Amino acid sequence: MNIQGQNNINLIWIWILAALFNAAMQELLVRGYLYQLWKQKYNVVVAIVLTTALFTFMHAGAFEAGIIPVMNVISMSVFITLLLEYTGTIIAPIVAHFVWNTIGAIILGGVSLAPDYPNLFNSTFQGNSLISGGTYKIEGSIVVLIVNLILIVSLFACNKRKNRILKGTGSLPQKGAIAK
């Protein structure tokens, strides 16, 4: 990544707030409502597949960029869903989505939100396009895919451990409780 300059963004906080609303609305629809509905009606796996498909098509620009950007959107969706399962709150997916959009797009200029969103830094990503993302910047980078896969495996393991604890004792130990 090479930062070539900085832009003056008047009222940057409005753009950051817009990124928050964007992430919140997507997450409330996809994981806050539809995922919960499909999980209850079918099961977790079906709900993850359906919401990931919907989330990916909501980010249709990735299809123009190629297979790596599409895989990055898919893996991000799975990661955010596992984050929801682990934390049990829609706040965590909203925050994760918001941080990605704000840092990746508004600050670094390495993620495309919409043509009218500004970016604070003029960044270029150079070197091997598989690693740098080339013209698609970090969205087209295999590095993002690898990080997402590591996060998915980690959260999957954490969720399995959490479920094992819940099944073994009936509940998680309360804060300040003495283990017997």
PDB file of N, CA and C in Angstrom, residues 21-69:
ATOM      1  N   PHE A  21     -24.790   3.908   9.347  1.00  0.00           N
ATOM      2  CA  PHE A  21     -26.181   3.617   8.979  1.00  0.00           C
ATOM      3  C   PHE A  21     -26.252   2.547   7.892  1.00  0.00           C
ATOM      4  N   ASN A  22     -25.340   2.625   6.926  1.00  0.00           N
ATOM      5  CA  ASN A  22     -25.296   1.641   5.851  1.00  0.00           C
ATOM      6  C   ASN A  22     -25.071   0.246   6.429  1.00  0.00           C
ATOM      7  N   ALA A  23     -24.053   0.109   7.277  1.00  0.00           N
ATOM      8  CA  ALA A  23     -23.745  -1.189   7.886  1.00  0.00           C
ATOM      9  C   ALA A  23     -24.889  -1.658   8.782  1.00  0.00           C
ATOM     10  N   ALA A  24     -25.440  -0.755   9.567  1.00  0.00           N
ATOM     11  CA  ALA A  24     -26.526  -1.125  10.485  1.00  0.00           C
ATOM     12  C   ALA A  24     -27.755  -1.611   9.720  1.00  0.00           C
ATOM     13  N   MET A  25     -28.133  -0.926   8.667  1.00  0.00           N
ATOM     14  CA  MET A  25     -29.321  -1.329   7.908  1.00  0.00           C
ATOM     15  C   MET A  25     -29.106  -2.680   7.233  1.00  0.00           C
ATOM     16  N   GLN A  26     -27.930  -2.890   6.647  1.00  0.00           N
ATOM     17  CA  GLN A  26     -27.654  -4.186   6.018  1.00  0.00           C
ATOM     18  C   GLN A  26     -27.678  -5.310   7.049  1.00  0.00           C
ATOM     19  N   GLU A  27     -27.017  -5.089   8.171  1.00  0.00           N
ATOM     20  CA  GLU A  27     -26.940  -6.134   9.192  1.00  0.00           C
ATOM     21  C   GLU A  27     -28.289  -6.400   9.859  1.00  0.00           C
ATOM     22  N   LEU A  28     -29.055  -5.353  10.107  1.00  0.00           N
ATOM     23  CA  LEU A  28     -30.379  -5.554  10.702  1.00  0.00           C
ATOM     24  C   LEU A  28     -31.281  -6.362   9.770  1.00  0.00           C
ATOM     25  N   LEU A  29     -31.202  -6.085   8.467  1.00  0.00           N
ATOM     26  CA  LEU A  29     -32.013  -6.831   7.502  1.00  0.00           C
ATOM     27  C   LEU A  29     -31.505  -8.269   7.353  1.00  0.00           C
ATOM     28  N   VAL A  30     -30.219  -8.411   7.038  1.00  0.00           N
ATOM     29  CA  VAL A  30     -29.683  -9.725   6.688  1.00  0.00           C
ATOM     30  C   VAL A  30     -29.547 -10.641   7.894  1.00  0.00           C
ATOM     31  N   ARG A  31     -28.847 -10.191   8.934  1.00  0.00           N
ATOM     32  CA  ARG A  31     -28.593 -11.065  10.078  1.00  0.00           C
ATOM     33  C   ARG A  31     -29.551 -10.838  11.241  1.00  0.00           C
ATOM     34  N   GLY A  32     -30.036  -9.619  11.386  1.00  0.00           N
ATOM     35  CA  GLY A  32     -30.944  -9.329  12.485  1.00  0.00           C
ATOM     36  C   GLY A  32     -32.339  -9.866  12.255  1.00  0.00           C
ATOM     37  N   TYR A  33     -32.756  -9.922  10.984  1.00  0.00           N
ATOM     38  CA  TYR A  33     -34.107 -10.397  10.688  1.00  0.00           C
ATOM     39  C   TYR A  33     -34.101 -11.709   9.894  1.00  0.00           C
ATOM     40  N   LEU A  34     -33.584 -11.663   8.648  1.00  0.00           N
ATOM     41  CA  LEU A  34     -33.683 -12.833   7.767  1.00  0.00           C
ATOM     42  C   LEU A  34     -32.915 -14.044   8.301  1.00  0.00           C
ATOM     43  N   TYR A  35     -31.714 -13.828   8.782  1.00  0.00           N
ATOM     44  CA  TYR A  35     -30.940 -14.951   9.327  1.00  0.00           C
ATOM     45  C   TYR A  35     -31.704 -15.612  10.475  1.00  0.00           C
ATOM     46  N   GLN A  36     -32.237 -14.797  11.377  1.00  0.00           N
ATOM     47  CA  GLN A  36     -32.969 -15.343  12.531  1.00  0.00           C
ATOM     48  C   GLN A  36     -34.216 -16.100  12.074  1.00  0.00           C
ATOM     49  N   LEU A  37     -34.902 -15.545  11.091  1.00  0.00           N
ATOM     50  CA  LEU A  37     -36.108 -16.180  10.550  1.00  0.00           C
ATOM     51  C   LEU A  37     -35.767 -17.531   9.927  1.00  0.00           C
ATOM     52  N   TRP A  38     -34.764 -17.553   9.057  1.00  0.00           N
ATOM     53  CA  TRP A  38     -34.376 -18.788   8.372  1.00  0.00           C
ATOM     54  C   TRP A  38     -33.751 -19.793   9.328  1.00  0.00           C
ATOM     55  N   LYS A  39     -33.036 -19.325  10.325  1.00  0.00           N
ATOM     56  CA  LYS A  39     -32.449 -20.219  11.328  1.00  0.00           C
ATOM     57  C   LYS A  39     -33.556 -20.929  12.103  1.00  0.00           C
ATOM     58  N   GLN A  40     -34.588 -20.180  12.452  1.00  0.00           N
ATOM     59  CA  GLN A  40     -35.708 -20.760  13.201  1.00  0.00           C
ATOM     60  C   GLN A  40     -36.512 -21.717  12.318  1.00  0.00           C
ATOM     61  N   LYS A  41     -36.715 -21.334  11.062  1.00  0.00           N
ATOM     62  CA  LYS A  41     -37.538 -22.147  10.161  1.00  0.00           C
ATOM     63  C   LYS A  41     -36.799 -23.388   9.668  1.00  0.00           C
ATOM     64  N   TYR A  42     -35.509 -23.262   9.396  1.00  0.00           N
ATOM     65  CA  TYR A  42     -34.717 -24.376   8.861  1.00  0.00           C
ATOM     66  C   TYR A  42     -33.662 -24.800   9.878  1.00  0.00           C
ATOM     67  N   ASN A  43     -32.453 -24.282   9.720  1.00  0.00           N
ATOM     68  CA  ASN A  43     -31.365 -24.544  10.667  1.00  0.00           C
ATOM     69  C   ASN A  43     -30.250 -23.536  10.411  1.00  0.00           C
ATOM     70  N   VAL A  44     -29.197 -23.594  11.211  1.00  0.00           N
ATOM     71  CA  VAL A  44     -28.106 -22.620  11.125  1.00  0.00           C
ATOM     72  C   VAL A  44     -27.428 -22.669   9.761  1.00  0.00           C
ATOM     73  N   VAL A  45     -27.156 -23.869   9.255  1.00  0.00           N
ATOM     74  CA  VAL A  45     -26.432 -23.996   7.989  1.00  0.00           C
ATOM     75  C   VAL A  45     -27.237 -23.388   6.841  1.00  0.00           C
ATOM     76  N   VAL A  46     -28.502 -23.712   6.750  1.00  0.00           N
ATOM     77  CA  VAL A  46     -29.358 -23.151   5.692  1.00  0.00           C
ATOM     78  C   VAL A  46     -29.432 -21.634   5.828  1.00  0.00           C
ATOM     79  N   ALA A  47     -29.571 -21.148   7.052  1.00  0.00           N
ATOM     80  CA  ALA A  47     -29.647 -19.704   7.284  1.00  0.00           C
ATOM     81  C   ALA A  47     -28.348 -19.008   6.866  1.00  0.00           C
ATOM     82  N   ILE A  48     -27.207 -19.626   7.162  1.00  0.00           N
ATOM     83  CA  ILE A  48     -25.919 -19.037   6.756  1.00  0.00           C
ATOM     84  C   ILE A  48     -25.813 -19.010   5.234  1.00  0.00           C
ATOM     85  N   VAL A  49     -26.188 -20.098   4.576  1.00  0.00           N
ATOM     86  CA  VAL A  49     -26.103 -20.157   3.109  1.00  0.00           C
ATOM     87  C   VAL A  49     -27.010 -19.110   2.478  1.00  0.00           C
ATOM     88  N   LEU A  50     -28.252 -19.015   2.926  1.00  0.00           N
ATOM     89  CA  LEU A  50     -29.199 -18.055   2.341  1.00  0.00           C
ATOM     90  C   LEU A  50     -28.786 -16.604   2.587  1.00  0.00           C
ATOM     91  N   THR A  51     -28.397 -16.300   3.816  1.00  0.00           N
ATOM     92  CA  THR A  51     -28.019 -14.912   4.102  1.00  0.00           C
ATOM     93  C   THR A  51     -26.699 -14.542   3.428  1.00  0.00           C
ATOM     94  N   THR A  52     -25.788 -15.497   3.313  1.00  0.00           N
ATOM     95  CA  THR A  52     -24.533 -15.219   2.617  1.00  0.00           C
ATOM     96  C   THR A  52     -24.794 -14.972   1.133  1.00  0.00           C
ATOM     97  N   ALA A  53     -25.673 -15.743   0.538  1.00  0.00           N
ATOM     98  CA  ALA A  53     -26.030 -15.510  -0.868  1.00  0.00           C
ATOM     99  C   ALA A  53     -26.647 -14.119  -1.033  1.00  0.00           C
ATOM    100  N   LEU A  54     -27.576 -13.776  -0.165  1.00  0.00           N
ATOM    101  CA  LEU A  54     -28.201 -12.453  -0.238  1.00  0.00           C
ATOM    102  C   LEU A  54     -27.174 -11.346  -0.027  1.00  0.00           C
ATOM    103  N   PHE A  55     -26.341 -11.485   0.981  1.00  0.00           N
ATOM    104  CA  PHE A  55     -25.316 -10.482   1.281  1.00  0.00           C
ATOM    105  C   PHE A  55     -24.364 -10.318   0.096  1.00  0.00           C
ATOM    106  N   THR A  56     -23.994 -11.409  -0.528  1.00  0.00           N
ATOM    107  CA  THR A  56     -23.097 -11.364  -1.684  1.00  0.00           C
ATOM    108  C   THR A  56     -23.759 -10.641  -2.850  1.00  0.00           C
ATOM    109  N   PHE A  57     -25.007 -10.922  -3.108  1.00  0.00           N
ATOM    110  CA  PHE A  57     -25.699 -10.231  -4.206  1.00  0.00           C
ATOM    111  C   PHE A  57     -25.965  -8.760  -3.885  1.00  0.00           C
ATOM    112  N   MET A  58     -26.042  -8.416  -2.606  1.00  0.00           N
ATOM    113  CA  MET A  58     -26.153  -7.004  -2.214  1.00  0.00           C
ATOM    114  C   MET A  58     -24.852  -6.262  -2.515  1.00  0.00           C
ATOM    115  N   HIS A  59     -23.759  -7.001  -2.667  1.00  0.00           N
ATOM    116  CA  HIS A  59     -22.446  -6.442  -2.988  1.00  0.00           C
ATOM    117  C   HIS A  59     -22.054  -6.912  -4.390  1.00  0.00           C
ATOM    118  N   ALA A  60     -22.962  -6.744  -5.331  1.00  0.00           N
ATOM    119  CA  ALA A  60     -22.827  -7.276  -6.688  1.00  0.00           C
ATOM    120  C   ALA A  60     -21.611  -6.741  -7.436  1.00  0.00           C
ATOM    121  N   GLY A  61     -21.085  -5.585  -7.035  1.00  0.00           N
ATOM    122  CA  GLY A  61     -19.900  -5.044  -7.692  1.00  0.00           C
ATOM    123  C   GLY A  61     -18.720  -5.988  -7.611  1.00  0.00           C
ATOM    124  N   ALA A  62     -18.710  -6.863  -6.627  1.00  0.00           N
ATOM    125  CA  ALA A  62     -17.619  -7.830  -6.484  1.00  0.00           C
ATOM    126  C   ALA A  62     -17.564  -8.769  -7.690  1.00  0.00           C
ATOM    127  N   PHE A  63     -18.723  -9.061  -8.293  1.00  0.00           N
ATOM    128  CA  PHE A  63     -18.755  -9.963  -9.439  1.00  0.00           C
ATOM    129  C   PHE A  63     -18.019  -9.379 -10.640  1.00  0.00           C
ATOM    130  N   GLU A  64     -18.039  -8.071 -10.768  1.00  0.00           N
ATOM    131  CA  GLU A  64     -17.316  -7.417 -11.852  1.00  0.00           C
ATOM    132  C   GLU A  64     -15.809  -7.514 -11.646  1.00  0.00           C
ATOM    133  N   ALA A  65     -15.373  -7.620 -10.401  1.00  0.00           N
ATOM    134  CA  ALA A  65     -13.950  -7.606 -10.074  1.00  0.00           C
ATOM    135  C   ALA A  65     -13.303  -8.987 -10.162  1.00  0.00           C
ATOM    136  N   GLY A  66     -14.074 -10.043 -10.071  1.00  0.00           N
ATOM    137  CA  GLY A  66     -13.507 -11.385 -10.190  1.00  0.00           C
ATOM    138  C   GLY A  66     -13.798 -12.277  -9.002  1.00  0.00           C
ATOM    139  N   ILE A  67     -13.213 -13.462  -9.051  1.00  0.00           N
ATOM    140  CA  ILE A  67     -13.517 -14.497  -8.063  1.00  0.00           C
ATOM    141  C   ILE A  67     -13.001 -14.157  -6.667  1.00  0.00           C
ATOM    142  N   ILE A  68     -11.819 -13.553  -6.556  1.00  0.00           N
ATOM    143  CA  ILE A  68     -11.272 -13.237  -5.220  1.00  0.00           C
ATOM    144  C   ILE A  68     -12.163 -12.237  -4.490  1.00  0.00           C
ATOM    145  N   PRO A  69     -12.572 -11.126  -5.121  1.00  0.00           N
ATOM    146  CA  PRO A  69     -13.481 -10.213  -4.415  1.00  0.00           C
ATOM    147  C   PRO A  69     -14.802 -10.881  -4.010  1.00  0.00           C
TER     148      PRO A  69
END
